[in-house]
Short mmCIF file of N, CA and C in Angstrom, two decimals:
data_model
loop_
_atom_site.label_atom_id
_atom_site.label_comp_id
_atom_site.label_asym_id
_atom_site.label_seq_id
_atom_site.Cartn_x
_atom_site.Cartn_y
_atom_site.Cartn_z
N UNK A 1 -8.04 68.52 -3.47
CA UNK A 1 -6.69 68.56 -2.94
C UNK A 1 -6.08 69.94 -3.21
N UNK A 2 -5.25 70.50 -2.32
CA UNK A 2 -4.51 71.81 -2.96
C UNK A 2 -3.31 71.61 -3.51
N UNK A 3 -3.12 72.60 -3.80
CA UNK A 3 -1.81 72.57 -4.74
C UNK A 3 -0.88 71.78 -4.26
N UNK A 4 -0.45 72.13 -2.68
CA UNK A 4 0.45 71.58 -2.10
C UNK A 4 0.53 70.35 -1.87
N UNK A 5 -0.48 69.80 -1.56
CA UNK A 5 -1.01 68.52 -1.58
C UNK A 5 -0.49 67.84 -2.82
N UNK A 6 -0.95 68.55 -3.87
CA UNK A 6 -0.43 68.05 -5.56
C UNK A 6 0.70 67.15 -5.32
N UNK A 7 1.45 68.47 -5.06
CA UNK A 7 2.68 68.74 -5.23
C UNK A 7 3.63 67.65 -4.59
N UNK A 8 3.27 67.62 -3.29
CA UNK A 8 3.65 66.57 -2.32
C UNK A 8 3.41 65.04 -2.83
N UNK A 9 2.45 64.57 -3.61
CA UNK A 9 2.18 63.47 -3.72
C UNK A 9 2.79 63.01 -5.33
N UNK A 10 2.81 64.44 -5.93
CA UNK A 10 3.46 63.77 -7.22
C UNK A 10 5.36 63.86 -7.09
N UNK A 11 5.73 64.64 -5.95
CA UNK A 11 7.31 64.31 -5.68
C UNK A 11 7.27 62.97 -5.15
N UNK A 12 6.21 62.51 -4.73
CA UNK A 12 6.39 61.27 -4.32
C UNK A 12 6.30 59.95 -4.97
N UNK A 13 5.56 60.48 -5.94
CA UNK A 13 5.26 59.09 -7.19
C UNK A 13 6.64 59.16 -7.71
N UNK A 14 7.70 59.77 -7.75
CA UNK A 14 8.81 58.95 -8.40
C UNK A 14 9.66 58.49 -7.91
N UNK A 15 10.47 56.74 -8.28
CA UNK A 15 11.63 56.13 -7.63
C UNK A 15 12.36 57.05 -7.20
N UNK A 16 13.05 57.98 -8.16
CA UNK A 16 14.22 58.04 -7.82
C UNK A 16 14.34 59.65 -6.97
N UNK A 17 13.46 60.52 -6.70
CA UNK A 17 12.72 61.28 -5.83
C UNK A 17 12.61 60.52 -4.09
N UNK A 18 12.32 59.51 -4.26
CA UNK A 18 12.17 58.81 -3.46
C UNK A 18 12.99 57.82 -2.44
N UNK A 19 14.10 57.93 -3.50
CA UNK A 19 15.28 57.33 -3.08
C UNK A 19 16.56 58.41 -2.76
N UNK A 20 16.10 59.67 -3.40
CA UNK A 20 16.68 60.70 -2.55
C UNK A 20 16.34 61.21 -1.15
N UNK A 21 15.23 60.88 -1.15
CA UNK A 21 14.64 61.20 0.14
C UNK A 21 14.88 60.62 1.43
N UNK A 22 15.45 59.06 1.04
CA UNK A 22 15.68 58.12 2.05
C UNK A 22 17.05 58.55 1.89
N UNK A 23 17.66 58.71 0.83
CA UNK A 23 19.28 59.20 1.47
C UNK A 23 19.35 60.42 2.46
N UNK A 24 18.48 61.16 2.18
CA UNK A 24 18.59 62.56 2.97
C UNK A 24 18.03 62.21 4.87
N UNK A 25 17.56 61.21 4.55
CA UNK A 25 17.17 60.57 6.11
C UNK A 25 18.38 60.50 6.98
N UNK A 26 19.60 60.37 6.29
CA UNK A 26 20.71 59.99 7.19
C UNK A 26 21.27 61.46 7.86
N UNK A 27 21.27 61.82 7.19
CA UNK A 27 21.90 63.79 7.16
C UNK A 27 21.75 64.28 5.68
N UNK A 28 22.31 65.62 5.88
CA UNK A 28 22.50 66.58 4.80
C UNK A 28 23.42 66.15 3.67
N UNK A 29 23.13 66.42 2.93
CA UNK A 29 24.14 65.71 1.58
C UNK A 29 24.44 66.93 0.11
N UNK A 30 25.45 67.07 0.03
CA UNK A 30 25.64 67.94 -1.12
C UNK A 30 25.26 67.59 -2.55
N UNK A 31 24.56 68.30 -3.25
CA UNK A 31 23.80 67.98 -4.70
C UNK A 31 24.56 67.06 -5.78
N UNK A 32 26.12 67.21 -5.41
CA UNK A 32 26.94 66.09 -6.28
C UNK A 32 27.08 64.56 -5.60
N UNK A 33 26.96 64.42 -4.27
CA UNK A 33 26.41 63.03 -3.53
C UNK A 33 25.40 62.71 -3.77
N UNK A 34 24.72 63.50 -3.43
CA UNK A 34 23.19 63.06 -3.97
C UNK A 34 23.24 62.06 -4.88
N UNK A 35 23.80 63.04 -6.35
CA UNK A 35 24.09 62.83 -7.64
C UNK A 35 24.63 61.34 -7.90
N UNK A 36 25.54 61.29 -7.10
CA UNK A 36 26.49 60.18 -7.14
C UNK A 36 26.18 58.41 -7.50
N UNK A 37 25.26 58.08 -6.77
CA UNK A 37 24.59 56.75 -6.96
C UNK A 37 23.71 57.00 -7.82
N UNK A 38 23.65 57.41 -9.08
CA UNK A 38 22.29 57.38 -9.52
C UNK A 38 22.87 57.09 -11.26
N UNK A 39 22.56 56.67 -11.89
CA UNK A 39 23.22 57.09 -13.40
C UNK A 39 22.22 57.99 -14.07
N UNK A 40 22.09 58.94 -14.10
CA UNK A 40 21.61 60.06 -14.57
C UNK A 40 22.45 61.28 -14.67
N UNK A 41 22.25 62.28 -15.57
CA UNK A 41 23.19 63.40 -15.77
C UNK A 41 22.78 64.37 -14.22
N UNK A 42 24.18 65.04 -13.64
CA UNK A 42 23.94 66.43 -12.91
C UNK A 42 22.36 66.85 -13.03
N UNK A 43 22.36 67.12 -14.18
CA UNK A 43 20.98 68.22 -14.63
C UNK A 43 19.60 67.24 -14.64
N UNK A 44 19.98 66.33 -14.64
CA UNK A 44 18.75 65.56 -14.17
C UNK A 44 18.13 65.28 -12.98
N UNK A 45 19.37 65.26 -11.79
CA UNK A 45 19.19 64.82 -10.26
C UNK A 45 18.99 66.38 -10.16
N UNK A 46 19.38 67.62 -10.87
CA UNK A 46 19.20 68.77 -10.01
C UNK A 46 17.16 69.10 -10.45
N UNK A 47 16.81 68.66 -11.48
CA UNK A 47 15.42 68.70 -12.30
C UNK A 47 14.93 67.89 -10.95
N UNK A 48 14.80 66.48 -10.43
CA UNK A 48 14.59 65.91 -9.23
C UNK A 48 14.75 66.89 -8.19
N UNK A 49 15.75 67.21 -7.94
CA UNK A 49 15.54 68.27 -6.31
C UNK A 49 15.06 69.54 -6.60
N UNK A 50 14.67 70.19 -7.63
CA UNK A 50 13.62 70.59 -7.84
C UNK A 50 12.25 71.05 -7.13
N UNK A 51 11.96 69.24 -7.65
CA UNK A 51 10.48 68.98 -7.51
C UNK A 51 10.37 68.67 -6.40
N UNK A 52 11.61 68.26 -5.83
CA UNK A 52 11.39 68.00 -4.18
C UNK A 52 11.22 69.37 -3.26
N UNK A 53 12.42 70.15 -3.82
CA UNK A 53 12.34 71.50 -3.13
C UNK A 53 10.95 72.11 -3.37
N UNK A 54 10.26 71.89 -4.33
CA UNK A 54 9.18 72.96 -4.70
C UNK A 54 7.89 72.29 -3.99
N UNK A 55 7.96 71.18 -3.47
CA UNK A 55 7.37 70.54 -2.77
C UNK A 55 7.38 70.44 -1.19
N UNK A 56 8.23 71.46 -0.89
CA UNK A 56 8.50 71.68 0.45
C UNK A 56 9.33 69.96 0.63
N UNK A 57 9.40 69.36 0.71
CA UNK A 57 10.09 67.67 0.92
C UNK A 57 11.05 68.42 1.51
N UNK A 58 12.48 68.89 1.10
CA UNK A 58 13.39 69.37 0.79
C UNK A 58 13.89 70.52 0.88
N UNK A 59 15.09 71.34 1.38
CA UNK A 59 15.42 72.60 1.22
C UNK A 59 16.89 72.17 0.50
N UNK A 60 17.04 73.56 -0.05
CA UNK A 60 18.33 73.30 -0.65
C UNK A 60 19.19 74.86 -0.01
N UNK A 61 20.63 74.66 0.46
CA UNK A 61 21.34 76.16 1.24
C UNK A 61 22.46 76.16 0.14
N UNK A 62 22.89 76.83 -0.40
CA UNK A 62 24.44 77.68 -0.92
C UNK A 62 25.43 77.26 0.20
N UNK A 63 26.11 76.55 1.02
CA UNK A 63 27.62 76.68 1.57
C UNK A 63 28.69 76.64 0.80
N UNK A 64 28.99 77.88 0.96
CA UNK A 64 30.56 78.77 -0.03
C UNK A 64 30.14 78.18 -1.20
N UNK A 65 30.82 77.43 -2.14
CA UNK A 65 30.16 77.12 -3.48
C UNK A 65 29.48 75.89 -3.58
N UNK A 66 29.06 75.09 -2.56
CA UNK A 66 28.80 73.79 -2.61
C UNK A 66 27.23 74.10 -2.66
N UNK A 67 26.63 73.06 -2.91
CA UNK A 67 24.77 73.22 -2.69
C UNK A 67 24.50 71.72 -1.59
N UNK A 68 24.06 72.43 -0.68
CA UNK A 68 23.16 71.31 0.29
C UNK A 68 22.09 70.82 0.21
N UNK A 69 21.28 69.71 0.43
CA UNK A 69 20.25 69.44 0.64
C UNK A 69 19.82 68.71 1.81
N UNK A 70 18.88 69.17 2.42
CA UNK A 70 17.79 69.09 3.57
C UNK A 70 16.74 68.73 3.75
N UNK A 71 16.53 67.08 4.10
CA UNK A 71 14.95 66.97 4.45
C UNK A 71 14.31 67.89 5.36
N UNK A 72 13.23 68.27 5.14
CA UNK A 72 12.31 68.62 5.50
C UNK A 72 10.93 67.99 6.29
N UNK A 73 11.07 66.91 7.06
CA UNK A 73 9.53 65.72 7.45
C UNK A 73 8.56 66.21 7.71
N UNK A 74 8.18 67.39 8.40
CA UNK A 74 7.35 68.21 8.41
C UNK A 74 6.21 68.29 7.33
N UNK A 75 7.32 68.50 6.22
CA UNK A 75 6.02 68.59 4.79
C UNK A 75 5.43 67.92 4.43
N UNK A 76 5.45 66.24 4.98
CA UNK A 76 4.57 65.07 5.12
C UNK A 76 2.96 65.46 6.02
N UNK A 77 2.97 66.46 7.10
CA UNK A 77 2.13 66.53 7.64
C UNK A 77 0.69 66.49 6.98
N UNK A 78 0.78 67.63 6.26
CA UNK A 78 -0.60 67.84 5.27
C UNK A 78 -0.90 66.65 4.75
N UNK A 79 -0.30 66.14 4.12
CA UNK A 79 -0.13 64.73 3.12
C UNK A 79 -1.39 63.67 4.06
N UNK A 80 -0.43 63.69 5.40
CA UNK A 80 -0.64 62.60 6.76
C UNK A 80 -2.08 62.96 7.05
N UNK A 81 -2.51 64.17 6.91
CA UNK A 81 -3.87 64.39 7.80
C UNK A 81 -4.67 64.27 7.32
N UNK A 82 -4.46 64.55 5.47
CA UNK A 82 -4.96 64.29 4.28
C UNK A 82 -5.81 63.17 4.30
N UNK A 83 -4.90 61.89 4.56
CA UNK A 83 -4.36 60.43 4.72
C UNK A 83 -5.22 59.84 5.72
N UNK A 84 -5.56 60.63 6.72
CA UNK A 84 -6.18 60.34 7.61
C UNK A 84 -7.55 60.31 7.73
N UNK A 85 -7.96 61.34 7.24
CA UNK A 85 -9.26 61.73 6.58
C UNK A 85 -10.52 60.12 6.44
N UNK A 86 -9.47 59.46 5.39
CA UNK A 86 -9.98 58.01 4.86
C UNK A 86 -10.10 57.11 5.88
N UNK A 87 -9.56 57.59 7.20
CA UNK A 87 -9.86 56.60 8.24
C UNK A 87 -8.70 55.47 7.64
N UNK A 88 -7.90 54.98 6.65
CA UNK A 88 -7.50 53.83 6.42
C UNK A 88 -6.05 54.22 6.94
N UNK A 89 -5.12 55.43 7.54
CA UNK A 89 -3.83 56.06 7.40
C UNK A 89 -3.66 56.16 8.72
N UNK A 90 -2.39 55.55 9.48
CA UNK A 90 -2.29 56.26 11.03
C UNK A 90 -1.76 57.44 11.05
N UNK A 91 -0.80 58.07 11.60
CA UNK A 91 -0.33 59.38 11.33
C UNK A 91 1.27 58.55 10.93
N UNK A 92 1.30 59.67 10.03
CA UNK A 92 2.84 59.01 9.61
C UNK A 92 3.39 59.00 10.79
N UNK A 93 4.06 57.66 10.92
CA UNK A 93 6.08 57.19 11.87
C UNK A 93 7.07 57.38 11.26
N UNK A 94 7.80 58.75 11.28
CA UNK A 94 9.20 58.93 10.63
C UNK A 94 9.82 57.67 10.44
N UNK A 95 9.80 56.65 11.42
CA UNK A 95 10.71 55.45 11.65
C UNK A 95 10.42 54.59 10.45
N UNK A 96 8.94 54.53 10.47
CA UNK A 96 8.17 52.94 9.04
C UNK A 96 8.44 54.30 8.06
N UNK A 97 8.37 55.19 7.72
CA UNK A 97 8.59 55.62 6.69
C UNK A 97 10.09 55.72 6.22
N UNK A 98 10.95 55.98 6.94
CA UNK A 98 12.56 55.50 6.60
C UNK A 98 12.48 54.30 6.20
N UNK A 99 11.91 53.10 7.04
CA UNK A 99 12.45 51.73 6.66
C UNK A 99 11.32 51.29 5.13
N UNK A 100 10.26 51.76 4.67
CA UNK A 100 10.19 52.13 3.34
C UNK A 100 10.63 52.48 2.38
N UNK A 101 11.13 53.64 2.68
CA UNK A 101 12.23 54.41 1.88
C UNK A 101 13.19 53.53 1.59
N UNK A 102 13.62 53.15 2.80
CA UNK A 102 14.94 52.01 2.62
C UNK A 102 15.03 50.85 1.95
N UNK A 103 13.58 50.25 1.81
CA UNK A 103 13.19 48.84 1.24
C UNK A 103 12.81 49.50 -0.57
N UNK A 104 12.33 50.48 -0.74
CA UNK A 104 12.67 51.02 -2.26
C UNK A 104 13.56 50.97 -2.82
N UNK A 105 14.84 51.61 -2.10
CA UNK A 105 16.17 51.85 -2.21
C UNK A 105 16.46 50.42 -3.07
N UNK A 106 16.31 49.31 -1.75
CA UNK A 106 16.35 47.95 -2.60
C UNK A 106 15.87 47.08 -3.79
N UNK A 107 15.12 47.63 -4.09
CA UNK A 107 14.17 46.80 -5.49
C UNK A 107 14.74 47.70 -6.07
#
């Protein structure tokens, strides 16, 4: 696997990584929304977008003093073709992968 690959699959092994990700499905969200539903400190959800950003998942922009964050779906590709390889993976559906995301959210 390459790095990126790593990278991609271990932002993905965590809940709450994961449940940022499905929030970011809706639109762009500022790093203190993000923040917001989660009980964890600031510096913990920013340690999380992180690993998302460094994982390509995610971009993060500066507007005036606020911080944004940005899915990225694209960076699933590698992951997907990866995935595919095994013959057992279709190509990722943005759509079943939201309503995943979404059914995490819940448990």
């Amino acid at each position: 696997m390459t790095t990126q690959l790593d990278q991609t699959f271990a932002a993905l092994a965590d809940p709450t990584r994961r449940a940022i990700l499905a929030m970011l499905l809706e639109d762009d969200m500022a790093v203190t929304d993000v923040a917001e539903p989660f009980e964890m400190s600031l510096a913990a959800i920013s340690k999380h977008l992180g690993v998302l950003t460094a994982s390509g998942l995610i971009s993060q922009e500066k507007r005036g003093r606020v911080k944004w964050c940005k899915l990225e779906p694209d960076a699933l590709r590698e992951a997907s073709v990866w995935m595919q390889a095994f013959g057992q993976m279709d190509a990722i559906d943005l759509d079943a992968f939201e309503s995943f995301l979404s059914q995490q959210l819940k448990e």
